[in-house]
């Protein structure tokens, strides 16, 4: 093998590889850490949400925080955002290394003020040698750092977004936290990988999250190839979630825990 760059020897350029670094919620639980999902597309790693502890769990998965180029933030709840500041401080505190590459953080309405206020508190995390580009995404289609991204509102909070990435290697959709089934069916249409929150089992009374039967109905109606379930509360029974989904959706289902990997 010819010695080339780290990226070209370790990655298959024709796949999308998803690593669920955090498959849980705000509640502490072994194997269900706060939200963080990494998608490797050719020579880049894109991260969706960064809850507390995300940076450590990305390292456990073999992903280098220095290589992160683009981060999408679905909404501003702490289980999806708190390690943004850990990342920014780590990028300033790495001995013998300085970042020069721009870091793009794109996501929901309010993201700019959120990051500005974080950096006003954690002043040592303010970037010195590189630029942070923060982009608040409207609903619709965007070109972000060379990626084609579609967003929709999810009904979880007033600004919560879902993301659809259309790449040469396949279509990836992440629900974020969500409650609007119609919007999710539309954005998840024919996805190769559909990473969907499933906070609770069928029958649990909720107006701002999906339950397992809703997730099964969405995956079936959208015609997705592979459903990966994330953001399950530690009170849920994964066997029941799988059965509830299977009552509606006959395709491939993975119920994620921390460290789950899926590829297409
Ligand atoms: Zn959440
Ligand atoms: Zn939330």
Short mmCIF file of C-alpha atoms in Angstrom, two decimals, residues 16-240:
data_model
loop_
_atom_site.label_atom_id
_atom_site.label_comp_id
_atom_site.label_asym_id
_atom_site.label_seq_id
_atom_site.Cartn_x
_atom_site.Cartn_y
_atom_site.Cartn_z
CA UNK A 16 -21.64 6.92 4.11
CA UNK A 17 -20.58 5.75 7.55
CA UNK A 18 -22.63 6.76 10.57
CA UNK A 19 -21.29 6.44 14.10
CA UNK A 20 -23.81 7.00 16.86
CA UNK A 21 -21.56 8.50 19.53
CA UNK A 22 -24.50 9.27 21.82
CA UNK A 23 -27.78 7.39 21.42
CA UNK A 24 -29.61 8.75 24.45
CA UNK A 25 -31.23 11.77 25.98
CA UNK A 26 -30.57 14.19 28.82
CA UNK A 27 -31.05 11.37 31.35
CA UNK A 28 -27.82 9.64 32.40
CA UNK A 29 -27.69 5.97 31.42
CA UNK A 30 -24.98 3.46 30.51
CA UNK A 31 -24.85 3.08 26.73
CA UNK A 32 -27.33 5.90 26.09
CA UNK A 33 -25.30 9.10 26.29
CA UNK A 34 -26.49 12.53 25.17
CA UNK A 35 -27.01 13.19 21.46
CA UNK A 36 -24.06 13.02 19.10
CA UNK A 37 -23.87 11.45 15.65
CA UNK A 38 -20.93 11.49 13.24
CA UNK A 39 -21.31 10.93 9.51
CA UNK A 40 -18.20 10.21 7.47
CA UNK A 41 -18.66 11.27 3.85
CA UNK A 42 -15.62 10.60 1.66
CA UNK A 43 -12.84 12.65 3.24
CA UNK A 44 -14.86 14.60 5.77
CA UNK A 45 -16.66 14.04 9.06
CA UNK A 46 -19.92 15.84 9.71
CA UNK A 47 -21.34 15.84 13.23
CA UNK A 48 -25.01 16.16 14.14
CA UNK A 49 -25.50 17.54 17.67
CA UNK A 50 -22.97 17.60 20.49
CA UNK A 51 -24.39 16.89 23.92
CA UNK A 52 -22.20 16.85 27.04
CA UNK A 53 -19.46 14.21 26.77
CA UNK A 54 -19.73 14.06 22.97
CA UNK A 55 -16.08 14.92 22.41
CA UNK A 56 -14.91 12.02 24.59
CA UNK A 57 -17.28 9.60 22.88
CA UNK A 58 -16.14 10.70 19.42
CA UNK A 59 -12.59 9.90 20.59
CA UNK A 60 -13.73 6.47 21.78
CA UNK A 61 -15.10 5.90 18.27
CA UNK A 62 -11.70 6.76 16.80
CA UNK A 63 -12.73 10.16 15.46
CA UNK A 64 -10.28 13.04 15.89
CA UNK A 65 -11.84 16.30 17.10
CA UNK A 66 -9.22 18.21 15.10
CA UNK A 67 -10.65 16.80 11.85
CA UNK A 68 -14.22 18.04 12.39
CA UNK A 69 -15.21 20.50 9.67
CA UNK A 70 -18.95 20.84 9.82
CA UNK A 71 -21.36 20.54 12.74
CA UNK A 72 -25.13 20.65 12.49
CA UNK A 73 -27.15 21.59 15.57
CA UNK A 74 -30.82 20.57 15.52
CA UNK A 75 -31.96 22.68 18.49
CA UNK A 76 -30.60 24.32 21.61
CA UNK A 77 -31.49 21.85 24.36
CA UNK A 78 -28.43 21.00 26.51
CA UNK A 79 -28.35 17.32 25.54
CA UNK A 80 -27.68 18.43 21.94
CA UNK A 81 -25.32 21.38 22.41
CA UNK A 82 -23.17 21.54 25.54
CA UNK A 83 -20.01 20.01 24.10
CA UNK A 84 -19.77 22.69 21.43
CA UNK A 85 -17.87 24.76 23.98
CA UNK A 86 -15.75 21.75 24.96
CA UNK A 87 -14.76 21.38 21.31
CA UNK A 88 -13.92 25.07 20.93
CA UNK A 89 -11.79 25.04 24.08
CA UNK A 90 -10.07 21.78 23.06
CA UNK A 91 -9.15 23.35 19.71
CA UNK A 92 -7.42 26.17 21.62
CA UNK A 93 -5.74 23.93 24.20
CA UNK A 94 -4.05 21.27 22.05
CA UNK A 95 -0.28 21.33 22.73
CA UNK A 96 1.88 22.01 19.69
CA UNK A 97 -1.03 22.37 17.31
CA UNK A 98 -3.10 25.27 16.01
CA UNK A 99 -6.18 25.04 13.88
CA UNK A 100 -6.25 27.07 10.69
CA UNK A 101 -9.23 25.50 8.94
CA UNK A 102 -12.61 27.23 9.25
CA UNK A 103 -15.13 25.39 11.44
CA UNK A 104 -18.70 25.61 10.20
CA UNK A 105 -21.53 25.29 12.73
CA UNK A 106 -24.95 25.35 11.09
CA UNK A 107 -28.35 24.87 12.61
CA UNK A 108 -31.49 26.25 14.12
CA UNK A 109 -32.62 29.79 14.71
CA UNK A 110 -30.92 31.27 17.78
CA UNK A 111 -27.63 29.44 17.20
CA UNK A 112 -25.59 32.63 16.64
CA UNK A 113 -26.65 34.20 19.92
CA UNK A 114 -26.16 30.87 21.71
CA UNK A 115 -22.53 30.56 20.57
CA UNK A 116 -21.81 34.25 21.15
CA UNK A 117 -23.09 33.95 24.72
CA UNK A 118 -21.15 30.73 25.36
CA UNK A 119 -17.94 32.40 24.22
CA UNK A 120 -18.67 35.43 26.39
CA UNK A 121 -18.67 33.08 29.41
CA UNK A 122 -15.88 30.71 28.31
CA UNK A 123 -13.42 33.28 27.03
CA UNK A 124 -10.52 30.83 26.68
CA UNK A 125 -12.55 28.96 24.06
CA UNK A 126 -12.63 31.97 21.70
CA UNK A 127 -10.89 30.93 18.44
CA UNK A 128 -7.48 32.59 17.99
CA UNK A 129 -6.03 30.99 14.86
CA UNK A 130 -9.07 29.98 12.80
CA UNK A 131 -12.56 31.19 11.96
CA UNK A 132 -15.87 29.82 13.20
CA UNK A 133 -18.64 30.30 10.69
CA UNK A 134 -22.07 30.09 12.35
CA UNK A 135 -25.04 29.73 10.01
CA UNK A 136 -28.69 29.80 11.04
CA UNK A 137 -30.65 27.77 8.51
CA UNK A 138 -34.08 28.71 7.26
CA UNK A 139 -36.43 25.95 6.18
CA UNK A 140 -35.51 24.86 2.65
CA UNK A 141 -32.46 23.82 0.62
CA UNK A 142 -28.96 25.11 1.27
CA UNK A 143 -25.38 24.67 0.15
CA UNK A 144 -23.35 24.47 3.35
CA UNK A 145 -19.58 23.95 3.18
CA UNK A 146 -20.02 22.04 -0.07
CA UNK A 147 -22.92 19.93 1.18
CA UNK A 148 -26.47 19.99 -0.15
CA UNK A 149 -28.72 20.23 2.89
CA UNK A 150 -32.49 20.42 3.21
CA UNK A 151 -34.12 21.41 6.49
CA UNK A 152 -37.61 21.37 7.94
CA UNK A 153 -39.18 22.28 11.27
CA UNK A 154 -39.90 19.25 13.43
CA UNK A 155 -42.44 20.49 15.98
CA UNK A 156 -40.25 19.60 19.00
CA UNK A 157 -39.53 23.24 19.88
CA UNK A 158 -40.44 26.23 17.74
CA UNK A 159 -36.99 26.24 16.09
CA UNK A 160 -36.05 22.51 16.01
CA UNK A 161 -34.74 21.33 12.64
CA UNK A 162 -34.33 18.04 10.80
CA UNK A 163 -31.58 17.69 8.18
CA UNK A 164 -31.46 15.89 4.83
CA UNK A 165 -28.05 15.52 3.19
CA UNK A 166 -27.97 14.46 -0.45
CA UNK A 167 -24.48 13.20 -1.28
CA UNK A 168 -22.92 11.23 -4.12
CA UNK A 169 -22.73 8.35 -1.66
CA UNK A 170 -26.38 8.35 -0.63
CA UNK A 171 -29.09 10.28 1.16
CA UNK A 172 -28.88 10.70 4.93
CA UNK A 173 -31.65 12.20 7.07
CA UNK A 174 -31.49 13.09 10.77
CA UNK A 175 -34.71 13.93 12.57
CA UNK A 176 -33.28 15.79 15.54
CA UNK A 177 -35.88 15.81 18.30
CA UNK A 178 -39.23 15.78 16.58
CA UNK A 179 -43.00 15.51 16.81
CA UNK A 180 -44.37 16.40 13.34
CA UNK A 181 -44.92 13.14 11.45
CA UNK A 182 -46.00 14.72 8.14
CA UNK A 183 -42.94 16.95 7.97
CA UNK A 184 -40.69 13.98 8.79
CA UNK A 185 -42.22 11.72 6.14
CA UNK A 186 -41.56 14.43 3.57
CA UNK A 187 -37.96 15.12 4.47
CA UNK A 188 -37.07 11.42 4.95
CA UNK A 189 -38.41 10.38 1.52
CA UNK A 190 -36.43 7.46 0.06
CA UNK A 191 -33.49 8.06 2.43
CA UNK A 192 -30.70 5.49 2.37
CA UNK A 193 -30.14 6.08 6.08
CA UNK A 194 -32.83 7.62 8.26
CA UNK A 195 -31.59 8.46 11.75
CA UNK A 196 -34.74 9.09 13.73
CA UNK A 197 -35.45 9.95 17.32
CA UNK A 198 -37.72 7.57 19.21
CA UNK A 199 -37.98 8.88 22.73
CA UNK A 200 -40.75 6.61 23.96
CA UNK A 201 -42.70 3.44 23.34
CA UNK A 202 -46.10 3.34 21.67
CA UNK A 203 -48.81 4.76 23.91
CA UNK A 204 -46.60 7.11 25.95
CA UNK A 205 -48.33 10.48 26.21
CA UNK A 206 -46.11 13.06 24.49
CA UNK A 207 -46.65 16.06 22.24
CA UNK A 208 -43.02 16.98 21.55
CA UNK A 209 -41.37 13.64 20.72
CA UNK A 210 -41.96 10.57 18.54
CA UNK A 211 -43.12 7.26 19.95
CA UNK A 212 -42.19 3.91 18.41
CA UNK A 213 -45.37 3.41 16.40
CA UNK A 214 -45.00 6.89 14.88
CA UNK A 215 -41.41 6.09 13.89
CA UNK A 216 -42.54 2.87 12.19
CA UNK A 217 -45.28 4.68 10.29
CA UNK A 218 -42.89 7.44 9.17
CA UNK A 219 -40.21 4.98 7.97
CA UNK A 220 -42.83 3.02 5.99
CA UNK A 221 -44.50 6.06 4.44
CA UNK A 222 -41.15 7.63 3.51
CA UNK A 223 -39.85 4.39 1.97
CA UNK A 224 -36.47 4.57 3.70
CA UNK A 225 -33.84 1.84 3.20
CA UNK A 226 -32.40 1.70 6.70
CA UNK A 227 -33.96 3.11 9.85
CA UNK A 228 -31.57 3.84 12.70
CA UNK A 229 -33.34 4.70 15.95
CA UNK A 230 -31.67 7.12 18.37
CA UNK A 231 -32.59 9.33 21.36
CA UNK A 232 -34.33 6.57 23.30
CA UNK A 233 -35.06 7.31 26.95
CA UNK A 234 -33.45 4.82 29.38
CA UNK A 235 -36.95 3.95 30.58
CA UNK A 236 -37.79 2.37 27.22
CA UNK A 237 -37.58 -1.31 26.31
CA UNK A 238 -35.69 -1.64 23.00
CA UNK A 239 -37.37 -4.97 22.19
CA UNK A 240 -40.76 -3.31 22.47
#
